[in-house]
Amino acid sequence: MTIKPKITPIYQTSVFKFDDLNELEQYFGEPGSRYLYSRNGNPNSDELADKVNELEGGAGAIATGSGMAAIFAAIAALCQAGDHVLCAADIYGGSSALLNAELSRMGIVVTYVPFEQLYDLAQFVQPTTRLLLAETISNPLLRVADLRRLAAECHVHGLKLVVDNTFASPVITRPLALGADIVLHSVTKYISGHSDVTAGVVVAADAEVAARLKQIGVFYGLTLSPMESWLAVRGLKTLRIRMREHSYNALVVAQFLAAHPRVRQVNYPGLETHPQHALALEQGAGQFGGMLSFLLEDDAEVVNGFMRRSQRFPFAPSLAGVDSSLSYPLGTSHRSLTVEQQAALGITVGLVRLSVGIEPVEELLADLAQALS
Ligand code: PLP
């Protein structure tokens, strides 16, 4: 009997068998010819890495146990003790916590670059600076980086550009095509898309960097399990149509909130009032994604009231699932920042972040209307 499954089965095994020493030598002599041990490679994690690599147009990728592991792998692939990195000040709080609390202990120092100065790096660059880390669309204020311009500015100074493309997904922006050197994702978010996976992926434009990433994944044990990889691959199959629906719904929700008297400001690149709207339109091929943030009165009880009344946006501090959710950057993702840093970025008591799902949009609007009432 020949079994021909239409999709890749889950290879739920930690190790693979060899008949003899010749097969072992074949494993080492012909890379990619067989599998040895799942931390070093597994058909499911390779399938995920290969699929994202193809979507992002890279030279090679690794799947990791989380988005944080992806960020760590990217920095570790390009830096060593004594090096300096630049990081956009508008960044996921976990990324800055990793740099501040952990990589600093390993001798990698960081300088944060305010959004307005991203294209003028001369004053921040040191002889040991290796890279700049930035997000395509920033968390949680939805600022859009001009990646072509940023890559050119980095390369003038001999830096690599590492882009966290989690909020955009490769459907909306492909950073490597714009000049970035590494692109990474929290696969936990849009790539898997159903709030049931924790995973990451890192894609390199250069084959040598991709090989180094693979080595780092294996040595540090950052690699992803077969089951998580399989779930992420299943989610990835609908990424294109999910992004279309997320983007449509988020624009309608953003327009609704922008017109609401209790909302002071809405951050969504699809709104014409957004400072980088024209760039987002061009760089995102007309789609702006499912994430937005908005400002209520800076009063925790106003925010609490909204959270308690909303039925369709549960407070669940993640994002990008097919079901909508809400997060509170000041108390979750950006909690580790100092009060001054939070204030400088505009992360205040009244800031609420929405992850707009793919439900019928009228139901989302009705829920928001009653929750804001
Ligand atoms: N990058 C961004 C933009 C994120 O929002 C997150 C998590 O929220 C991460 C990276 C970290 O990903 P993970 O939670 O999968 O480790």
Coordinates of C-alpha atoms and ligand atoms in Angstrom, one line a residue:
M1 CA 0.0 0.0 0.0
T2 CA 1.3 3.5 -0.9
I3 CA 0.0 6.2 1.3
K4 CA -0.1 9.6 -0.4
P5 CA -1.4 12.3 2.0
K6 CA -2.4 15.5 0.4
I7 CA -0.9 17.6 3.1
T8 CA 2.3 17.0 5.1
P9 CA 1.5 14.8 8.1
I10 CA 2.7 15.8 11.6
Y11 CA 6.1 14.2 12.1
Q12 CA 5.6 14.0 15.9
T13 CA 9.0 12.5 16.6
S14 CA 12.1 13.9 18.3
V15 CA 14.5 11.7 16.4
F16 CA 14.8 9.8 13.1
K17 CA 16.2 6.3 12.4
F18 CA 19.3 5.3 10.4
D19 CA 19.9 1.8 9.0
D20 CA 23.7 2.0 9.2
L21 CA 26.8 4.2 9.3
N22 CA 26.5 4.9 5.6
E23 CA 23.2 6.6 6.1
L24 CA 24.7 8.7 8.9
E25 CA 27.5 9.8 6.6
Q26 CA 24.9 10.6 3.9
Y27 CA 23.2 12.9 6.4
F28 CA 26.4 14.9 7.0
G29 CA 27.7 14.6 3.4
E30 CA 24.5 15.6 1.6
P31 CA 22.7 18.3 3.7
G32 CA 18.9 18.2 3.3
S33 CA 19.0 14.5 2.2
R34 CA 17.5 13.2 5.5
Y35 CA 16.6 14.1 9.1
L36 CA 18.5 13.2 12.3
Y37 CA 17.1 14.9 15.3
S38 CA 14.1 17.3 15.4
R39 CA 16.0 20.2 17.1
N40 CA 18.3 20.2 14.1
G41 CA 15.5 19.9 11.6
N42 CA 12.0 18.4 11.1
P43 CA 9.8 18.2 8.0
N44 CA 7.1 20.3 9.6
S45 CA 9.3 23.1 10.9
D46 CA 11.2 23.1 7.5
E47 CA 7.9 23.4 5.7
L48 CA 6.9 26.4 7.7
A49 CA 10.4 28.1 7.3
D50 CA 10.4 27.3 3.5
K51 CA 6.9 28.7 3.0
V52 CA 7.6 32.0 4.8
N53 CA 11.0 32.2 3.1
E54 CA 9.3 31.9 -0.3
L55 CA 6.6 34.5 0.6
E56 CA 9.3 36.9 1.9
G57 CA 11.7 36.2 -1.0
G58 CA 14.6 35.1 1.2
A59 CA 17.7 32.9 0.7
G60 CA 16.8 30.8 3.7
A61 CA 14.8 30.8 7.0
I62 CA 14.4 29.1 10.3
A63 CA 11.2 28.5 12.3
T64 CA 11.6 29.3 16.0
G65 CA 9.8 28.6 19.3
S66 CA 8.4 32.2 19.5
G67 CA 8.7 35.6 18.0
M68 CA 11.1 36.5 20.8
A69 CA 13.4 33.6 19.8
A70 CA 13.3 34.9 16.2
I71 CA 14.4 38.4 17.4
F72 CA 17.2 36.8 19.5
A73 CA 18.3 34.6 16.6
A74 CA 18.5 37.6 14.2
I75 CA 20.6 39.7 16.6
A76 CA 22.8 36.8 17.5
A77 CA 23.5 36.0 13.9
L78 CA 24.8 39.5 13.2
C79 CA 26.4 40.5 16.5
Q80 CA 28.9 39.5 19.1
A81 CA 30.1 40.8 22.5
G82 CA 31.3 44.4 22.1
D83 CA 28.9 45.2 19.3
H84 CA 26.3 48.0 19.3
V85 CA 22.9 47.9 17.8
L86 CA 20.3 50.6 16.9
C87 CA 16.7 50.0 17.6
A88 CA 13.7 52.1 16.6
A89 CA 12.2 53.7 19.7
D90 CA 8.8 52.6 18.5
I91 CA 9.2 48.8 19.1
Y92 CA 7.4 46.0 20.8
G93 CA 8.1 46.2 24.5
G94 CA 9.5 42.6 24.6
S95 CA 12.1 43.5 22.0
S96 CA 13.4 46.4 24.0
A97 CA 13.3 44.3 27.2
L98 CA 15.4 41.6 25.5
L99 CA 17.9 44.2 24.4
N100 CA 18.0 46.1 27.7
A101 CA 17.9 43.3 30.2
E102 CA 19.5 40.3 28.5
L103 CA 21.6 41.2 25.4
S104 CA 23.3 44.0 27.4
R105 CA 24.6 41.3 29.8
M106 CA 26.2 39.6 26.8
G107 CA 28.0 42.8 25.9
I108 CA 25.6 44.0 23.1
V109 CA 24.6 47.6 23.8
V110 CA 21.6 49.4 22.3
T111 CA 20.7 53.0 21.4
Y112 CA 17.1 53.8 20.6
V113 CA 16.4 56.0 17.6
P114 CA 13.2 58.2 17.7
F115 CA 10.9 57.7 14.7
E116 CA 11.6 61.1 13.3
Q117 CA 15.3 60.5 13.1
L118 CA 15.3 57.0 11.5
Y119 CA 16.5 58.3 8.2
D120 CA 19.4 60.3 9.6
L121 CA 21.5 57.7 11.5
A122 CA 24.9 59.4 11.4
Q123 CA 24.6 60.8 15.0
F124 CA 23.7 57.4 16.4
V125 CA 26.3 55.2 14.6
Q126 CA 29.5 54.0 16.3
P127 CA 32.4 52.0 14.9
T128 CA 30.9 48.9 16.5
T129 CA 27.3 49.4 15.3
R130 CA 26.1 46.3 13.3
L131 CA 22.4 46.7 12.7
L132 CA 19.1 48.5 13.1
L133 CA 16.0 46.8 14.3
A134 CA 12.7 48.3 13.3
E135 CA 9.1 47.3 12.7
T136 CA 7.3 47.8 9.4
I137 CA 4.2 49.0 11.2
S138 CA 5.0 49.8 14.8
N139 CA 3.4 48.3 17.9
P140 CA 1.2 49.9 19.3
L141 CA 1.1 53.3 17.6
L142 CA 1.0 52.0 14.0
R143 CA 3.8 54.2 12.7
V144 CA 4.9 53.1 9.3
A145 CA 8.6 52.9 8.4
D146 CA 9.7 53.7 4.9
L147 CA 11.7 50.5 4.5
R148 CA 13.4 51.4 1.2
R149 CA 14.7 54.6 2.6
L150 CA 15.6 53.0 5.9
A151 CA 17.6 50.2 4.1
A152 CA 19.5 52.8 2.0
E153 CA 20.3 54.8 5.1
C154 CA 21.5 51.6 7.0
H155 CA 23.6 50.5 4.1
V156 CA 25.3 53.9 3.8
H157 CA 26.6 53.3 7.4
G158 CA 27.4 49.7 6.8
L159 CA 24.6 48.4 9.0
K160 CA 22.2 45.6 8.4
L161 CA 18.5 46.3 8.5
V162 CA 16.5 43.8 10.5
V163 CA 12.7 44.2 10.1
D164 CA 10.0 42.8 12.4
N165 CA 7.2 42.4 9.9
T166 CA 4.7 40.9 12.4
F167 CA 2.0 43.6 12.0
A168 CA 2.2 43.8 8.2
S169 CA 2.7 40.2 7.2
P170 CA 4.3 39.4 3.8
V171 CA 0.9 40.0 2.2
I172 CA 1.1 43.7 3.0
T173 CA 4.9 44.3 2.8
R174 CA 7.9 42.3 1.8
P175 CA 10.9 44.0 3.5
L176 CA 13.6 42.1 1.7
A177 CA 12.4 43.3 -1.7
L178 CA 12.8 46.9 -0.3
G179 CA 16.4 46.3 0.8
A180 CA 16.2 44.8 4.3
D181 CA 18.7 42.1 5.2
I182 CA 16.7 40.1 7.7
V183 CA 12.9 39.9 8.2
L184 CA 11.3 38.2 11.1
H185 CA 7.8 37.5 12.5
S186 CA 6.0 36.5 15.6
V187 CA 4.3 33.6 13.8
T188 CA 2.0 33.6 16.8
K189 CA 0.2 36.5 15.1
Y190 CA -1.0 36.8 11.5
I191 CA 1.1 34.0 10.0
S192 CA -0.7 31.3 12.1
G193 CA -3.7 33.6 12.6
H194 CA -5.9 31.6 15.0
S195 CA -4.5 32.5 18.4
D196 CA -3.5 28.8 19.0
V197 CA 0.2 28.8 18.2
T198 CA 3.3 30.4 19.7
A199 CA 6.1 30.5 17.1
G200 CA 8.4 32.7 15.2
V201 CA 10.4 32.8 11.9
V202 CA 13.5 34.5 10.7
V203 CA 14.3 34.9 7.0
A204 CA 17.7 36.1 5.6
A205 CA 18.3 37.8 2.3
D206 CA 21.8 36.3 2.2
A207 CA 22.5 32.5 2.2
E208 CA 25.5 32.8 4.6
V209 CA 23.4 34.6 7.1
A210 CA 20.7 32.0 6.7
A211 CA 23.2 29.2 7.4
R212 CA 24.3 31.1 10.5
L213 CA 20.7 31.4 11.6
K214 CA 20.3 27.7 11.3
Q215 CA 23.4 27.1 13.4
I216 CA 22.1 29.5 16.1
G217 CA 18.7 27.8 16.1
V218 CA 20.3 24.4 16.7
F219 CA 22.9 25.4 19.3
Y220 CA 20.6 27.6 21.4
G221 CA 17.7 25.2 20.9
L222 CA 15.4 27.9 19.5
T223 CA 13.7 25.6 17.0
L224 CA 10.0 24.9 16.8
S225 CA 8.1 21.7 17.5
P226 CA 6.4 19.6 14.8
M227 CA 2.9 20.2 16.1
E228 CA 3.2 24.0 16.3
S229 CA 4.9 24.1 12.9
W230 CA 2.0 22.1 11.4
L231 CA -0.6 24.4 12.9
A232 CA 1.2 27.4 11.7
V233 CA 1.5 26.0 8.1
R234 CA -2.2 25.3 8.2
G235 CA -2.9 28.9 9.2
L236 CA -0.5 30.3 6.6
K237 CA -2.6 28.8 3.9
T238 CA -5.3 31.4 4.4
L239 CA -3.1 34.3 5.2
R240 CA -3.8 36.2 2.0
I241 CA -7.6 36.1 2.3
R242 CA -7.5 36.7 6.1
M243 CA -5.4 39.8 5.6
R244 CA -7.9 41.1 3.0
E245 CA -10.8 40.7 5.6
H246 CA -8.7 42.1 8.5
S247 CA -7.8 45.1 6.4
Y248 CA -11.3 45.8 5.3
N249 CA -12.8 45.4 8.8
A250 CA -10.1 47.5 10.4
L251 CA -10.6 50.4 8.0
V252 CA -14.3 50.4 8.7
V253 CA -13.7 50.2 12.5
A254 CA -11.1 53.0 12.3
Q255 CA -13.5 55.3 10.4
F256 CA -16.2 54.6 12.9
L257 CA -14.0 55.3 15.9
A258 CA -12.5 58.5 14.2
A259 CA -16.1 59.8 14.0
H260 CA -17.0 58.9 17.6
P261 CA -17.2 61.8 20.1
R262 CA -15.6 59.7 23.0
V263 CA -12.6 58.9 20.9
R264 CA -9.8 61.5 20.9
Q265 CA -7.5 59.9 18.3
V266 CA -7.3 56.9 16.1
N267 CA -4.0 55.4 14.9
Y268 CA -4.6 53.5 11.7
P269 CA -2.4 53.8 8.5
G270 CA -5.5 53.4 6.3
L271 CA -7.0 56.7 7.5
E272 CA -6.1 59.6 5.3
T273 CA -5.3 61.6 8.4
H274 CA -2.5 59.2 9.4
P275 CA 0.9 60.9 9.0
Q276 CA 2.3 58.0 6.9
H277 CA -0.9 57.3 5.0
A278 CA 0.6 57.8 1.5
L279 CA 3.6 55.7 2.3
A280 CA 1.5 52.9 3.8
L281 CA -0.7 53.0 0.7
E282 CA 2.3 52.5 -1.6
Q283 CA 4.3 50.1 0.6
G284 CA 1.3 48.1 1.6
A285 CA -0.2 47.7 -1.9
G286 CA -3.5 49.2 -0.7
Q287 CA -4.0 47.1 2.4
F288 CA -3.3 48.4 5.9
G289 CA -3.8 45.3 8.1
G290 CA -6.0 44.6 11.1
M291 CA -4.3 46.5 13.9
L292 CA -5.2 49.9 15.2
S293 CA -5.0 51.8 18.4
F294 CA -7.1 54.6 19.7
L295 CA -7.2 57.1 22.6
L296 CA -10.0 57.3 25.1
E297 CA -10.0 59.8 28.0
D298 CA -6.8 59.3 30.0
D299 CA -8.7 57.8 32.9
A300 CA -8.3 54.1 33.8
E301 CA -12.0 53.8 34.8
V302 CA -13.1 55.0 31.4
V303 CA -10.9 52.3 29.8
N304 CA -12.2 49.7 32.4
G305 CA -15.8 50.6 31.5
F306 CA -15.1 50.1 27.8
M307 CA -13.4 46.8 28.4
R308 CA -16.1 45.4 30.6
R309 CA -18.9 46.4 28.2
S310 CA -17.3 45.1 25.0
Q311 CA -18.4 41.6 24.1
R312 CA -16.6 41.2 20.8
F313 CA -13.2 42.6 21.8
P314 CA -12.1 40.5 24.8
F315 CA -9.0 41.9 26.7
A316 CA -6.5 39.3 25.6
P317 CA -3.0 40.8 25.2
S318 CA -2.0 39.2 21.9
L319 CA -3.2 40.1 18.4
A320 CA -3.9 39.0 14.8
G321 CA -6.4 36.2 15.5
V322 CA -9.5 35.7 13.3
D323 CA -11.5 36.6 16.3
S324 CA -11.1 40.3 17.4
S325 CA -9.4 41.2 20.7
L326 CA -8.2 44.2 22.6
S327 CA -5.0 45.0 24.4
Y328 CA -3.7 47.6 26.7
P329 CA -0.1 48.6 25.8
L330 CA 0.6 50.6 29.0
G331 CA -0.2 47.6 31.2
T332 CA 1.1 44.7 29.0
S333 CA 3.4 44.9 26.0
H334 CA 5.0 48.2 27.0
R335 CA 4.9 47.8 30.8
S336 CA 8.7 47.5 31.1
L337 CA 9.3 51.0 29.7
T338 CA 10.0 53.9 32.0
V339 CA 7.2 56.4 32.6
E340 CA 9.2 58.9 30.6
Q341 CA 9.6 56.5 27.7
Q342 CA 5.9 55.6 27.7
A343 CA 5.0 59.3 27.7
A344 CA 7.5 60.2 24.9
L345 CA 6.0 57.5 22.7
G346 CA 2.4 58.4 23.4
I347 CA 1.6 55.2 25.3
T348 CA -0.8 56.7 27.9
V349 CA -3.6 55.6 30.2
G350 CA -6.3 56.1 27.6
L351 CA -4.5 54.1 24.8
V352 CA -6.4 51.0 23.7
R353 CA -5.1 48.7 21.0
L354 CA -7.6 46.7 18.9
S355 CA -6.9 43.6 16.8
V356 CA -9.7 43.6 14.4
G357 CA -10.8 40.1 13.4
I358 CA -12.7 38.8 10.3
E359 CA -16.2 38.7 11.9
P360 CA -19.1 40.5 10.1
V361 CA -18.1 44.1 10.6
E362 CA -21.6 45.3 11.5
E363 CA -21.4 43.1 14.6
L364 CA -18.1 44.7 15.6
L365 CA -19.5 48.2 15.1
A366 CA -22.6 47.5 17.1
D367 CA -20.4 46.2 19.9
L368 CA -18.1 49.2 19.9
A369 CA -21.1 51.5 19.8
Q370 CA -22.6 50.0 22.9
A371 CA -19.2 49.7 24.7
L372 CA -18.4 53.4 24.1
S373 CA -21.9 54.5 25.1
Ligands
PLP1 N1 7.2 41.3 17.6 C1 6.0 41.9 17.7 C2 5.7 43.1 16.9 C3 5.1 41.5 18.7 O1 3.9 42.1 18.8 C4 5.4 40.4 19.5 C5 4.5 39.9 20.5 O2 3.5 40.4 20.8 C6 6.7 39.8 19.3 C7 7.5 40.2 18.3 C8 7.1 38.6 20.1 O3 6.4 37.4 19.7 P1 6.1 36.1 20.6 O4 5.1 36.6 21.6 O5 5.6 35.2 19.6 O6 7.4 35.7 21.2

